[in-house]
Amino acid sequence: MSTAQAPLANSYWVLPGRLLAGEYPAARDLHTPAERVQWLLAAGISCFIDLTEPGECEPYDSLLPVEIDYVRKPIPISRCHAH
């Protein structure tokens, strides 16, 4: 696996080949969420940490194989905009 290239345009390797950060996998662009998830899986991603609140974005966890870990740890928007 090449760690130089991130699997999605708006993603980057924090630890090459081990920890990837990036936009929500089901983000809307020219590609379907299923395609985007497949690219992440092909890059070796085996755990997805979803920082969105339930209902905030289109879910993608049903696109993941059962052996892939999925964890939701929402960051409430109210915390992001606290004064």
PDB file of C-alpha atoms in Angstrom:
ATOM      1  CA  MET A   1       0.000   0.000   0.000  1.00  0.00           C
ATOM      2  CA  SER A   2       1.303   3.444  -0.920  1.00  0.00           C
ATOM      3  CA  THR A   3       0.943   5.956   1.892  1.00  0.00           C
ATOM      4  CA  ALA A   4       1.977   8.973  -0.176  1.00  0.00           C
ATOM      5  CA  GLN A   5      -1.445   9.440  -1.766  1.00  0.00           C
ATOM      6  CA  ALA A   6      -4.535   9.905   0.390  1.00  0.00           C
ATOM      7  CA  PRO A   7      -7.595   7.980  -0.870  1.00  0.00           C
ATOM      8  CA  LEU A   8      -9.885  11.033  -0.927  1.00  0.00           C
ATOM      9  CA  ALA A   9      -9.088  14.557  -2.100  1.00  0.00           C
ATOM     10  CA  ASN A  10     -10.033  16.113   1.244  1.00  0.00           C
ATOM     11  CA  SER A  11      -8.093  13.683   3.414  1.00  0.00           C
ATOM     12  CA  TYR A  12      -4.523  13.345   4.642  1.00  0.00           C
ATOM     13  CA  TRP A  13      -2.346  10.828   6.440  1.00  0.00           C
ATOM     14  CA  VAL A  14      -1.721  11.909  10.049  1.00  0.00           C
ATOM     15  CA  LEU A  15       0.446   8.807  10.500  1.00  0.00           C
ATOM     16  CA  PRO A  16       1.251   7.426   7.038  1.00  0.00           C
ATOM     17  CA  GLY A  17      -0.513   4.134   6.460  1.00  0.00           C
ATOM     18  CA  ARG A  18      -1.966   4.099   9.994  1.00  0.00           C
ATOM     19  CA  LEU A  19      -4.189   7.121  10.699  1.00  0.00           C
ATOM     20  CA  LEU A  20      -6.125   9.039   8.066  1.00  0.00           C
ATOM     21  CA  ALA A  21      -8.120  12.226   8.723  1.00  0.00           C
ATOM     22  CA  GLY A  22     -10.558  13.721   6.307  1.00  0.00           C
ATOM     23  CA  GLU A  23     -14.018  14.742   5.332  1.00  0.00           C
ATOM     24  CA  TYR A  24     -17.146  12.742   5.973  1.00  0.00           C
ATOM     25  CA  PRO A  25     -17.109   9.618   3.746  1.00  0.00           C
ATOM     26  CA  ALA A  26     -20.695  10.168   2.607  1.00  0.00           C
ATOM     27  CA  ALA A  27     -20.014  13.761   1.526  1.00  0.00           C
ATOM     28  CA  ARG A  28     -21.674  14.679  -1.726  1.00  0.00           C
ATOM     29  CA  ASP A  29     -19.432  15.126  -4.769  1.00  0.00           C
ATOM     30  CA  LEU A  30     -19.041  13.486  -8.170  1.00  0.00           C
ATOM     31  CA  HIS A  31     -18.645  10.070  -6.498  1.00  0.00           C
ATOM     32  CA  THR A  32     -21.136   8.023  -4.520  1.00  0.00           C
ATOM     33  CA  PRO A  33     -20.659   7.368  -0.809  1.00  0.00           C
ATOM     34  CA  ALA A  34     -20.199   3.663  -1.672  1.00  0.00           C
ATOM     35  CA  GLU A  35     -17.299   4.504  -4.014  1.00  0.00           C
ATOM     36  CA  ARG A  36     -15.697   6.756  -1.436  1.00  0.00           C
ATOM     37  CA  VAL A  37     -16.003   4.123   1.309  1.00  0.00           C
ATOM     38  CA  GLN A  38     -14.485   1.504  -1.015  1.00  0.00           C
ATOM     39  CA  TRP A  39     -11.455   3.744  -1.650  1.00  0.00           C
ATOM     40  CA  LEU A  40     -10.960   4.121   2.101  1.00  0.00           C
ATOM     41  CA  LEU A  41     -11.216   0.367   2.613  1.00  0.00           C
ATOM     42  CA  ALA A  42      -8.755  -0.232  -0.234  1.00  0.00           C
ATOM     43  CA  ALA A  43      -6.323   2.145   1.518  1.00  0.00           C
ATOM     44  CA  GLY A  44      -6.417  -0.156   4.542  1.00  0.00           C
ATOM     45  CA  ILE A  45      -8.805   1.772   6.772  1.00  0.00           C
ATOM     46  CA  SER A  46     -10.267  -0.682   9.292  1.00  0.00           C
ATOM     47  CA  CYS A  47     -11.853   1.689  11.826  1.00  0.00           C
ATOM     48  CA  PHE A  48     -14.101   4.666  11.139  1.00  0.00           C
ATOM     49  CA  ILE A  49     -14.684   7.307  13.826  1.00  0.00           C
ATOM     50  CA  ASP A  50     -17.755   9.373  13.001  1.00  0.00           C
ATOM     51  CA  LEU A  51     -17.749  12.781  14.698  1.00  0.00           C
ATOM     52  CA  THR A  52     -21.213  13.817  13.473  1.00  0.00           C
ATOM     53  CA  GLU A  53     -24.420  13.828  15.473  1.00  0.00           C
ATOM     54  CA  PRO A  54     -27.137  11.329  14.439  1.00  0.00           C
ATOM     55  CA  GLY A  55     -29.159  12.896  11.619  1.00  0.00           C
ATOM     56  CA  GLU A  56     -26.538  15.542  10.859  1.00  0.00           C
ATOM     57  CA  CYS A  57     -25.293  13.833   7.680  1.00  0.00           C
ATOM     58  CA  GLU A  58     -26.292  10.917   5.476  1.00  0.00           C
ATOM     59  CA  PRO A  59     -25.228   7.698   7.265  1.00  0.00           C
ATOM     60  CA  TYR A  60     -22.590   5.474   5.697  1.00  0.00           C
ATOM     61  CA  ASP A  61     -22.108   2.781   8.347  1.00  0.00           C
ATOM     62  CA  SER A  62     -24.361   0.360   6.423  1.00  0.00           C
ATOM     63  CA  LEU A  63     -21.792   0.463   3.589  1.00  0.00           C
ATOM     64  CA  LEU A  64     -19.068  -0.985   5.824  1.00  0.00           C
ATOM     65  CA  PRO A  65     -18.289  -4.706   5.979  1.00  0.00           C
ATOM     66  CA  VAL A  66     -19.098  -6.331   9.331  1.00  0.00           C
ATOM     67  CA  GLU A  67     -15.412  -6.779  10.193  1.00  0.00           C
ATOM     68  CA  ILE A  68     -14.793  -3.007  10.042  1.00  0.00           C
ATOM     69  CA  ASP A  69     -15.106  -1.041  13.286  1.00  0.00           C
ATOM     70  CA  TYR A  70     -17.434   1.958  13.316  1.00  0.00           C
ATOM     71  CA  VAL A  71     -17.602   4.296  16.321  1.00  0.00           C
ATOM     72  CA  ARG A  72     -19.724   7.424  16.625  1.00  0.00           C
ATOM     73  CA  LYS A  73     -18.349  10.116  18.961  1.00  0.00           C
ATOM     74  CA  PRO A  74     -20.313  13.241  18.051  1.00  0.00           C
ATOM     75  CA  ILE A  75     -18.938  16.704  18.580  1.00  0.00           C
ATOM     76  CA  PRO A  76     -22.093  18.733  19.256  1.00  0.00           C
ATOM     77  CA  ILE A  77     -22.206  21.906  17.194  1.00  0.00           C
ATOM     78  CA  SER A  78     -23.027  23.894  20.333  1.00  0.00           C
ATOM     79  CA  ARG A  79     -19.546  23.022  21.667  1.00  0.00           C
ATOM     80  CA  CYS A  80     -17.920  24.230  18.474  1.00  0.00           C
ATOM     81  CA  HIS A  81     -19.567  27.649  18.713  1.00  0.00           C
ATOM     82  CA  ALA A  82     -19.294  28.254  22.463  1.00  0.00           C
ATOM     83  CA  HIS A  83     -18.257  31.748  23.508  1.00  0.00           C
TER      84      HIS A  83
END
